[in-house]
Coordinates of C-alpha atoms and ligand atoms in Angstrom, one line a residue:
E1 CA 7.8 10.3 -55.7
T2 CA 5.2 8.7 -57.9
I3 CA 1.3 9.1 -58.6
T4 CA -1.2 7.3 -60.3
V5 CA -2.6 8.3 -63.6
Q6 CA -6.0 8.5 -62.0
E7 CA -4.9 10.8 -59.2
L8 CA -3.0 13.3 -61.8
A9 CA -6.0 13.3 -63.9
N10 CA -8.3 14.4 -60.8
R11 CA -6.0 16.9 -59.6
M12 CA -6.0 18.5 -63.4
A13 CA -9.7 18.3 -63.6
E14 CA -9.2 16.1 -66.8
K15 CA -10.1 12.5 -67.9
G16 CA -8.0 9.6 -67.0
A17 CA -8.5 8.1 -70.3
D18 CA -7.3 11.4 -72.1
L19 CA -4.2 11.3 -70.1
V20 CA -3.5 7.3 -70.8
K21 CA -3.6 8.4 -74.6
A22 CA -1.2 11.1 -73.9
L23 CA 1.1 8.9 -72.5
F24 CA 0.8 6.3 -75.2
K25 CA 1.9 9.0 -77.5
M26 CA 4.8 9.5 -75.3
G27 CA 5.5 5.8 -75.6
M28 CA 4.3 4.9 -72.5
A29 CA 1.6 2.1 -72.2
V30 CA 0.2 2.5 -68.7
T31 CA -3.5 2.1 -67.5
V32 CA -5.1 4.6 -65.0
N33 CA -4.4 2.9 -62.1
Q34 CA -0.6 2.6 -62.8
T35 CA 2.0 5.0 -61.3
I36 CA 4.0 7.4 -63.3
D37 CA 7.0 9.4 -61.7
Q38 CA 7.1 12.9 -61.1
D39 CA 9.2 14.0 -64.3
T40 CA 6.7 12.3 -66.5
A41 CA 3.6 13.8 -64.5
E42 CA 5.2 17.2 -65.0
L43 CA 5.5 16.5 -68.8
L44 CA 2.0 15.5 -68.8
I45 CA 0.8 18.3 -67.0
T46 CA 2.6 20.9 -69.5
E47 CA 1.3 18.7 -72.3
F48 CA -2.6 19.7 -71.1
G49 CA -1.4 23.2 -70.8
H50 CA -1.5 23.3 -67.0
N51 CA 1.2 25.0 -64.8
V52 CA 3.3 22.9 -62.6
K53 CA 3.1 24.3 -58.9
R54 CA 4.6 22.0 -56.2
V55 CA 3.3 22.3 -53.1
S56 CA 6.0 20.4 -51.7
E57 CA 8.1 17.4 -53.2
S58 CA 5.4 14.9 -52.8
D59 CA 2.4 17.1 -53.8
I60 CA 1.4 18.5 -56.9
D61 CA -1.5 21.0 -56.8
L62 CA -3.1 21.8 -59.8
S63 CA -6.3 23.0 -58.5
L64 CA -6.1 26.6 -59.7
D65 CA -3.3 26.6 -62.1
T66 CA -5.0 26.0 -65.6
A67 CA -3.5 27.8 -68.7
E68 CA -2.9 31.3 -68.8
D69 CA -5.1 33.5 -70.6
S70 CA -3.9 35.4 -73.7
P71 CA -3.0 39.2 -73.3
E72 CA -5.7 40.0 -75.7
A73 CA -8.1 38.3 -73.6
L74 CA -7.5 40.4 -70.6
E75 CA -9.9 43.2 -69.5
P76 CA -9.6 45.8 -66.7
R77 CA -11.0 44.6 -63.3
A78 CA -11.7 46.3 -60.0
P79 CA -8.9 46.2 -57.4
V80 CA -9.5 44.1 -54.3
V81 CA -8.6 46.0 -51.0
T82 CA -8.3 44.8 -47.5
I83 CA -8.2 47.0 -44.4
M84 CA -6.1 46.0 -41.6
G85 CA -4.9 47.7 -38.1
H86 CA -4.9 47.5 -34.7
V87 CA -8.3 46.6 -32.7
D88 CA -10.3 49.9 -32.4
H89 CA -8.6 52.1 -34.6
G90 CA -11.7 52.1 -36.8
K91 CA -11.3 49.3 -39.5
T92 CA -15.2 48.6 -39.3
S93 CA -16.2 52.1 -39.2
L94 CA -14.1 52.9 -42.3
L95 CA -15.4 49.8 -44.2
D96 CA -18.9 51.1 -43.3
A97 CA -18.2 54.8 -44.2
L98 CA -16.7 53.7 -47.6
R99 CA -19.8 51.6 -48.3
G100 CA -22.1 54.8 -47.4
T101 CA -23.3 56.9 -50.0
G102 CA -20.3 59.5 -49.5
V103 CA -18.3 58.1 -52.2
A104 CA -20.6 55.7 -53.9
S105 CA -22.6 56.5 -56.9
G106 CA -25.8 56.2 -54.8
E107 CA -26.8 52.9 -56.6
A108 CA -30.4 52.0 -56.4
G109 CA -32.1 49.0 -54.6
G110 CA -31.2 46.3 -52.2
I111 CA -30.1 46.2 -48.5
T112 CA -26.6 45.9 -47.5
Q113 CA -25.8 42.3 -46.7
H114 CA -22.7 41.2 -44.8
I115 CA -21.4 38.6 -47.0
G116 CA -17.5 38.9 -46.3
A117 CA -16.9 41.3 -49.2
Y118 CA -18.6 43.9 -50.9
Q119 CA -18.1 46.4 -54.0
V120 CA -18.6 50.0 -54.4
T121 CA -19.5 51.8 -57.7
L122 CA -17.9 55.2 -57.7
K123 CA -19.1 58.3 -59.3
D124 CA -17.1 57.7 -62.2
K125 CA -18.5 54.3 -62.6
S126 CA -15.2 52.5 -61.7
K127 CA -15.5 49.9 -58.9
I128 CA -13.7 48.8 -55.9
T129 CA -14.1 45.7 -54.0
F130 CA -13.5 45.6 -50.3
L131 CA -12.9 42.5 -48.2
D132 CA -15.3 42.9 -45.2
T133 CA -13.4 40.7 -42.9
P134 CA -10.8 42.9 -41.2
G135 CA -8.1 40.6 -39.4
H136 CA -4.6 39.6 -39.9
E137 CA -5.3 36.0 -39.6
A138 CA -7.8 36.0 -42.5
F139 CA -5.3 37.7 -44.7
S140 CA -2.6 35.5 -44.0
E141 CA -4.3 32.3 -43.8
M142 CA -5.6 32.7 -47.1
R143 CA -2.3 33.5 -48.2
A144 CA -0.5 30.5 -46.7
R145 CA -3.0 28.8 -48.6
G146 CA -2.0 30.2 -51.9
A147 CA -5.0 32.5 -52.2
D148 CA -3.4 36.0 -52.9
V149 CA -6.7 38.0 -53.2
T150 CA -5.7 41.1 -52.1
D151 CA -4.3 43.7 -54.4
I152 CA -3.9 46.6 -51.7
V153 CA -3.9 46.9 -48.1
I154 CA -5.3 49.8 -46.2
L155 CA -3.3 50.3 -42.9
V156 CA -5.7 51.8 -40.6
V157 CA -3.5 53.9 -37.5
A158 CA -5.7 55.8 -35.1
A159 CA -4.1 59.0 -34.8
D160 CA -4.8 59.5 -31.1
D161 CA -3.4 56.1 -30.3
G162 CA -0.7 55.7 -32.7
L163 CA 1.3 52.3 -33.6
M164 CA 0.2 49.6 -31.8
P165 CA 1.2 46.0 -31.8
Q166 CA -1.3 44.7 -34.2
T167 CA -0.3 47.7 -36.4
I168 CA 3.1 46.5 -36.7
E169 CA 1.7 42.9 -37.4
A170 CA -0.3 44.4 -40.0
I171 CA 2.7 46.0 -41.8
N172 CA 4.8 42.7 -41.3
H173 CA 2.0 40.9 -42.9
T174 CA 1.7 43.0 -45.8
K175 CA 5.3 43.4 -46.5
A176 CA 5.6 39.5 -46.3
A177 CA 2.7 39.3 -48.8
N178 CA 4.4 42.1 -51.0
V179 CA 1.2 43.9 -51.5
P180 CA 1.3 47.7 -52.0
M181 CA -0.2 49.7 -48.7
I182 CA -2.1 52.8 -48.0
V183 CA -1.9 54.3 -44.9
A184 CA -5.2 56.0 -43.5
I185 CA -4.5 58.0 -40.4
N186 CA -8.1 57.7 -38.8
K187 CA -9.8 59.8 -35.7
V188 CA -8.1 62.8 -37.0
D189 CA -11.4 64.5 -35.5
K190 CA -10.1 63.6 -32.0
E191 CA -8.6 66.5 -30.2
D192 CA -5.6 64.5 -28.9
A193 CA -4.9 63.4 -32.6
N194 CA -1.4 63.5 -33.6
P195 CA -1.1 62.5 -37.3
Q196 CA 2.6 63.4 -37.7
R197 CA 3.5 61.3 -34.7
V198 CA 2.1 58.3 -36.7
R199 CA 4.1 59.1 -39.6
E200 CA 7.4 59.4 -37.8
R201 CA 6.6 56.2 -35.8
L202 CA 6.2 54.4 -39.4
L203 CA 9.7 55.3 -40.2
E204 CA 10.8 53.0 -37.6
H205 CA 9.2 50.1 -39.4
E206 CA 10.3 51.1 -42.9
V207 CA 7.1 52.7 -44.0
I208 CA 8.0 55.8 -45.1
V209 CA 4.8 57.8 -46.2
E210 CA 4.8 60.5 -48.8
E211 CA 4.4 63.5 -46.4
M212 CA 8.1 62.0 -45.1
S213 CA 9.1 62.0 -48.6
G214 CA 8.6 58.2 -49.2
D215 CA 6.5 56.5 -51.8
V216 CA 3.9 54.9 -49.4
Q217 CA 0.6 56.8 -49.7
D218 CA -1.1 58.2 -46.7
V219 CA -4.3 60.1 -46.3
E220 CA -5.8 61.7 -42.9
V221 CA -9.6 60.4 -42.4
S222 CA -12.3 60.4 -40.0
A223 CA -14.4 57.4 -40.4
L224 CA -16.8 59.0 -37.8
K225 CA -17.3 62.6 -39.4
K226 CA -16.6 61.1 -42.9
T227 CA -13.8 63.1 -44.1
G228 CA -11.1 62.4 -46.1
L229 CA -12.9 59.5 -47.6
D230 CA -12.6 61.0 -51.3
E231 CA -9.0 61.5 -51.0
L232 CA -8.7 57.9 -49.8
V233 CA -10.6 56.5 -52.6
E234 CA -8.6 58.5 -55.2
K235 CA -5.4 57.0 -53.6
I236 CA -7.1 53.4 -54.0
Q237 CA -7.7 54.3 -57.8
L238 CA -4.3 55.6 -58.3
Q239 CA -2.4 52.6 -56.7
A240 CA -5.0 50.3 -59.0
E241 CA -3.9 52.1 -61.9
L242 CA -0.3 51.5 -61.2
L243 CA -1.0 47.7 -60.8
E244 CA -2.9 47.4 -64.2
L245 CA -5.2 44.9 -62.6
K246 CA -6.5 42.8 -65.5
A247 CA -8.7 39.5 -65.9
N248 CA -10.3 37.5 -68.8
P249 CA -14.0 37.5 -68.1
N250 CA -15.0 35.1 -71.1
R251 CA -14.0 31.8 -69.7
D252 CA -15.0 29.3 -67.1
A253 CA -15.1 31.0 -63.6
E254 CA -12.2 30.4 -61.0
G255 CA -12.6 32.1 -57.7
I256 CA -11.6 32.1 -54.0
V257 CA -14.0 31.4 -51.1
I258 CA -13.9 34.4 -48.8
E259 CA -16.4 32.9 -46.2
A260 CA -18.4 30.1 -45.9
K261 CA -21.3 28.7 -43.5
L262 CA -24.1 26.6 -43.0
D263 CA -27.2 28.5 -43.5
K264 CA -30.5 27.2 -41.9
G265 CA -32.6 28.0 -44.5
R266 CA -30.4 27.9 -47.7
G267 CA -27.9 25.1 -46.7
P268 CA -24.3 25.7 -47.2
V269 CA -23.3 29.1 -48.7
A270 CA -20.1 30.4 -49.8
T271 CA -19.0 34.1 -50.6
V272 CA -16.8 33.5 -53.6
L273 CA -14.6 36.2 -55.1
V274 CA -14.1 35.7 -58.7
N275 CA -10.5 35.7 -60.1
R276 CA -11.3 35.3 -63.8
G277 CA -14.0 34.2 -65.8
T278 CA -17.7 34.6 -65.3
L279 CA -19.7 32.6 -62.8
R280 CA -23.4 31.8 -63.8
V281 CA -26.2 30.2 -62.5
G282 CA -26.2 26.6 -63.7
D283 CA -22.5 26.4 -63.6
V284 CA -21.1 23.1 -62.2
F285 CA -18.0 23.5 -59.8
V286 CA -15.5 22.0 -57.4
V287 CA -14.8 24.2 -54.5
G288 CA -12.1 22.8 -52.0
A289 CA -13.3 19.4 -51.2
E290 CA -16.7 20.1 -52.2
S291 CA -18.8 20.1 -55.4
G292 CA -22.0 21.7 -56.6
K293 CA -24.0 23.5 -59.3
V294 CA -24.9 27.2 -58.9
R295 CA -28.5 27.3 -57.8
A296 CA -28.7 31.1 -57.1
L297 CA -25.9 34.2 -56.9
I298 CA -26.7 36.6 -54.5
D299 CA -24.9 40.0 -54.5
D300 CA -23.7 42.2 -51.6
K301 CA -27.1 44.1 -51.6
G302 CA -29.0 40.7 -51.3
R303 CA -30.3 40.8 -54.8
Q304 CA -30.1 37.6 -56.9
V305 CA -28.0 37.9 -60.0
K306 CA -27.5 35.9 -63.0
E307 CA -23.7 36.2 -63.1
A308 CA -20.5 37.2 -61.7
G309 CA -17.4 38.6 -63.2
P310 CA -13.7 39.3 -62.1
S311 CA -13.6 40.8 -58.5
V312 CA -17.2 40.3 -58.1
P313 CA -18.1 38.9 -54.8
V314 CA -21.2 36.7 -54.6
E315 CA -23.0 34.4 -52.3
V316 CA -22.9 30.9 -54.5
L317 CA -25.8 28.6 -53.3
G318 CA -26.1 25.1 -54.2
L319 CA -23.0 23.5 -52.7
S320 CA -22.6 19.7 -51.4
G321 CA -20.8 21.0 -48.1
V322 CA -19.4 24.1 -46.4
P323 CA -15.9 24.6 -47.9
S324 CA -13.1 26.6 -46.1
A325 CA -11.7 30.3 -46.6
G326 CA -9.2 30.3 -48.9
D327 CA -10.6 27.4 -51.0
P328 CA -10.3 27.6 -54.9
L329 CA -13.6 27.4 -57.0
Q330 CA -13.2 26.2 -60.3
V331 CA -16.0 25.5 -63.0
V332 CA -15.6 22.2 -64.5
E333 CA -17.5 20.3 -67.3
N334 CA -20.1 18.1 -65.5
E335 CA -21.3 16.9 -62.3
A336 CA -19.6 13.5 -62.4
R337 CA -16.2 15.2 -62.7
A338 CA -16.8 17.7 -60.0
R339 CA -17.8 14.9 -57.7
E340 CA -14.8 12.6 -58.6
V341 CA -12.4 15.7 -57.9
A342 CA -14.2 16.7 -54.8
E343 CA -13.9 13.0 -53.5
Y344 CA -10.3 12.8 -54.4
R345 CA -9.6 15.9 -52.5
Q346 CA -11.6 14.7 -49.7
S347 CA -9.3 11.6 -49.4
V348 CA -6.2 13.9 -49.5
L349 CA -7.6 16.0 -46.6
L350 CA -8.2 12.8 -44.4
Q351 CA -4.6 11.6 -45.3
K352 CA -3.2 15.0 -44.3
R353 CA -5.1 15.4 -41.0
T354 CA -3.9 12.0 -39.8
A355 CA -0.3 12.6 -41.0
Q356 CA 0.4 15.8 -39.6
A357 CA 4.0 16.3 -39.7
P358 CA 5.4 19.6 -38.7
A359 CA 8.6 20.6 -40.6
S360 CA 11.8 20.6 -38.5
L361 CA 14.6 23.3 -39.0
E362 CA 16.5 20.6 -40.6
S363 CA 14.3 20.2 -43.4
M364 CA 13.6 23.7 -43.6
F365 CA 17.3 23.9 -44.5
S366 CA 17.4 21.4 -46.9
A367 CA 14.3 22.6 -48.6
L368 CA 16.0 26.0 -48.6
K369 CA 19.2 24.4 -50.3
D370 CA 16.9 22.8 -53.0
K371 CA 15.3 26.0 -53.8
Q372 CA 19.0 27.9 -53.8
A373 CA 17.1 30.5 -51.9
I374 CA 19.0 33.2 -50.4
E375 CA 16.8 34.4 -47.7
Y376 CA 16.0 32.4 -44.5
P377 CA 12.8 33.8 -43.1
L378 CA 12.1 33.5 -39.2
V379 CA 9.6 34.5 -36.8
V380 CA 10.8 35.3 -33.5
K381 CA 9.0 35.8 -30.3
A382 CA 10.7 36.2 -26.8
D383 CA 9.6 37.1 -23.2
T384 CA 11.3 40.7 -23.2
Q385 CA 12.2 43.2 -25.6
G386 CA 15.7 43.0 -24.5
S387 CA 15.8 39.2 -25.7
V388 CA 14.0 40.3 -28.8
E389 CA 16.7 42.9 -29.8
A390 CA 19.6 40.4 -28.6
I391 CA 18.4 37.6 -30.6
V392 CA 17.4 39.4 -33.9
S393 CA 20.9 41.0 -33.8
S394 CA 22.6 37.7 -33.1
I395 CA 20.7 36.0 -36.0
N396 CA 21.9 38.7 -38.3
K397 CA 25.2 38.2 -37.6
I398 CA 25.3 34.5 -38.6
S399 CA 24.1 35.6 -42.3
T400 CA 26.5 34.6 -44.7
D401 CA 27.0 35.7 -48.4
D402 CA 24.9 32.7 -49.4
I403 CA 22.1 32.9 -47.3
K404 CA 20.5 36.0 -45.3
A405 CA 18.4 35.3 -42.3
R406 CA 15.4 37.7 -42.4
V407 CA 13.3 38.2 -39.3
L408 CA 9.7 38.7 -40.9
H409 CA 8.5 39.5 -37.6
S410 CA 9.5 39.7 -34.0
G411 CA 7.7 40.7 -31.0
V412 CA 7.3 40.3 -27.2
G413 CA 4.8 37.7 -25.9
G414 CA 3.5 34.3 -26.5
I415 CA 3.4 32.6 -30.0
T416 CA -0.1 33.7 -31.4
E417 CA -2.2 32.4 -34.2
S418 CA -1.4 35.3 -36.2
D419 CA 2.4 34.5 -35.7
V420 CA 1.8 31.2 -37.1
T421 CA -0.1 32.3 -40.2
L422 CA 2.4 34.9 -41.1
A423 CA 5.3 32.3 -40.6
G424 CA 3.2 29.7 -42.5
A425 CA 2.5 31.9 -45.5
S426 CA 6.4 32.4 -45.5
G427 CA 7.5 29.0 -44.7
A428 CA 9.4 30.3 -41.9
P429 CA 9.8 28.5 -38.5
I430 CA 8.9 30.3 -35.2
I431 CA 11.7 30.8 -32.7
G432 CA 10.0 31.0 -29.1
F433 CA 12.6 32.2 -26.5
N434 CA 11.0 31.6 -23.0
V435 CA 7.8 31.7 -24.3
R436 CA 5.5 29.0 -25.9
A437 CA 2.5 28.9 -28.4
N438 CA -1.1 28.7 -27.4
A439 CA -3.4 25.9 -28.1
K440 CA -5.0 27.4 -31.0
A441 CA -1.5 28.6 -32.5
R442 CA -0.2 25.1 -31.9
E443 CA -3.1 23.5 -33.9
I444 CA -2.6 26.0 -36.8
A445 CA 1.1 25.3 -36.7
V446 CA 0.3 21.3 -37.1
R447 CA -2.2 22.0 -39.8
Q448 CA 0.2 24.1 -41.8
G449 CA 3.5 22.3 -41.0
V450 CA 5.1 25.4 -39.3
A451 CA 8.2 24.5 -37.1
L452 CA 7.9 25.7 -33.7
K453 CA 11.4 25.6 -31.7
Y454 CA 11.5 26.7 -28.0
Y455 CA 14.7 27.8 -26.3
D456 CA 15.7 29.2 -23.1
I457 CA 19.5 29.9 -23.6
I458 CA 20.3 32.2 -26.4
Y459 CA 23.6 30.5 -27.2
D460 CA 21.7 27.0 -28.1
L461 CA 19.5 28.9 -30.4
I462 CA 22.1 30.6 -32.3
D463 CA 24.4 27.4 -32.2
E464 CA 21.4 25.3 -33.8
I465 CA 20.8 27.8 -36.5
R466 CA 24.5 27.8 -37.4
A467 CA 24.9 24.3 -37.0
G468 CA 21.9 23.9 -39.4
M469 CA 23.3 26.3 -42.0
A470 CA 26.6 24.8 -41.8
G471 CA 25.3 21.2 -42.3
E472 CA 23.2 22.0 -45.2
L473 CA 24.7 25.0 -47.0
G474 CA 28.4 24.2 -47.0
P475 CA 31.3 24.8 -44.7
E476 CA 31.5 28.5 -45.2
A477 CA 28.5 29.4 -42.9
Ligands
LIG501 P1 -12.1 48.2 -35.4 O1 -11.9 47.5 -33.9 O2 -10.7 48.5 -36.0 O3 -13.1 47.5 -36.5 O4 -12.7 49.7 -34.8 P2 -14.2 50.2 -34.8 O5 -14.6 50.5 -36.4 O6 -15.1 49.1 -34.1 O7 -14.2 51.5 -34.2 C1 -13.6 51.5 -32.5 C2 -14.3 52.7 -32.1 O8 -13.6 54.0 -32.6 C3 -15.7 52.9 -32.3 O9 -16.4 53.4 -31.1 C4 -15.9 53.7 -33.4 O10 -17.1 54.6 -33.3 C5 -14.6 54.9 -33.1 N1 -14.2 55.6 -34.3 C6 -13.8 55.0 -35.5 N2 -13.5 55.9 -36.3 C7 -13.7 57.0 -35.7 C8 -13.2 58.5 -36.0 O11 -12.9 58.8 -37.3 N3 -13.3 59.2 -35.1 C9 -13.6 59.1 -33.7 N4 -13.8 60.0 -33.1 N5 -13.9 57.8 -33.6 C10 -13.9 56.8 -34.3

């Protein structure tokens, strides 16, 4: 694989001429329009203090990976929390309750704005940032794009309804992301509430809560009666302390788009969660394939602010166009540079859209071989519970010492958007047995390069996986 010096410069947000100079020092006389190989590219990237991050063999994406901050520069930052759970189990009610004055310090001013995330200031002055867009797709899709913004997941389970399909999905998404979870057993005010049954059912999904002598924190709440909220907040703080969350506020800002829209009056608006550095009015930036200069920053209470530091969500005005959720924002030195990088990314996006090459099972295996990976993730969907169980147990049997199949998620029913985003985030193919993907799921699969494999005979399914393993991983499989 090769890349032109100019392309590489664009991706690193550096000047082409500087790269040419560095190459010259390394004994290579090339112009910005000439190509260099991958090894030379990696050498240059390291030389410029960036980290190499290969998204695929042919693509080096450096958008967010600039030099690490030194430990002394790091300061504590607020945890970023996402609430997940089954529909109607009270995610929105809980978000609203946590936002209310019950736990917050009763900060003056401003009217609540739904900008995709909000921050509460607690009575002890510490802060927690909540992502206001509950939904597994948002969570997994961001993760698939390398935007791991969530530090802690709160799993909401209604005590009267118990574990439902989306609860299990949320558990699997959270596990796949390796994010710590706190279980909020909601609606305990209801007469038919049975929190203990929730805890027991969670065991079946390897979520062992404290009450069952495990290490997953759990708390009984009522979003309606506003009970248990202080305790929930305490548990979030405890979990956050364990994570030792830190960031350097004193540098050019980097962040992630949580939400973006075209506003009639204000033009393109993006809610950005700052990861590190401080974003200020007047800063020039690249965000995904768009660029801009911060015209105004608006906080979650609708107030204009001059700056936003780590873990602070703000609406950013002054964008050239509407970016996508999960897009990285990066402050750069000037507008020409910002436009250049944005234009380059637009051309890459265009290429990707026209190319659309979903990964095959075979290429999955060869990628796996390259990585020397020991786990082979799969998502399995089938028409009946019996088929699901039969397939999962057969897949487990063909695992070898070198490679272990791991079913990330399995379930009865057609392949949904959520299945695809989960699979995409973990580079897993999806096995459909007597079921197919819906249109939206197919579209996302193409976009994320997720392989969809359909079977109607279990033997064929197992045989193909086994053949793939034998072919790519040696005869012992
Ligand atoms: P979401 O779909 O998970 O966001 O759920 P909502 O927050 O929209 O809540 C669904 C329904 O459950 C609404 O009618 C809420 O009023 C109700 N609800 C939410 N929390 C509680 C609770 O703690 N107790 C009771 N009794 N009802 C609740």
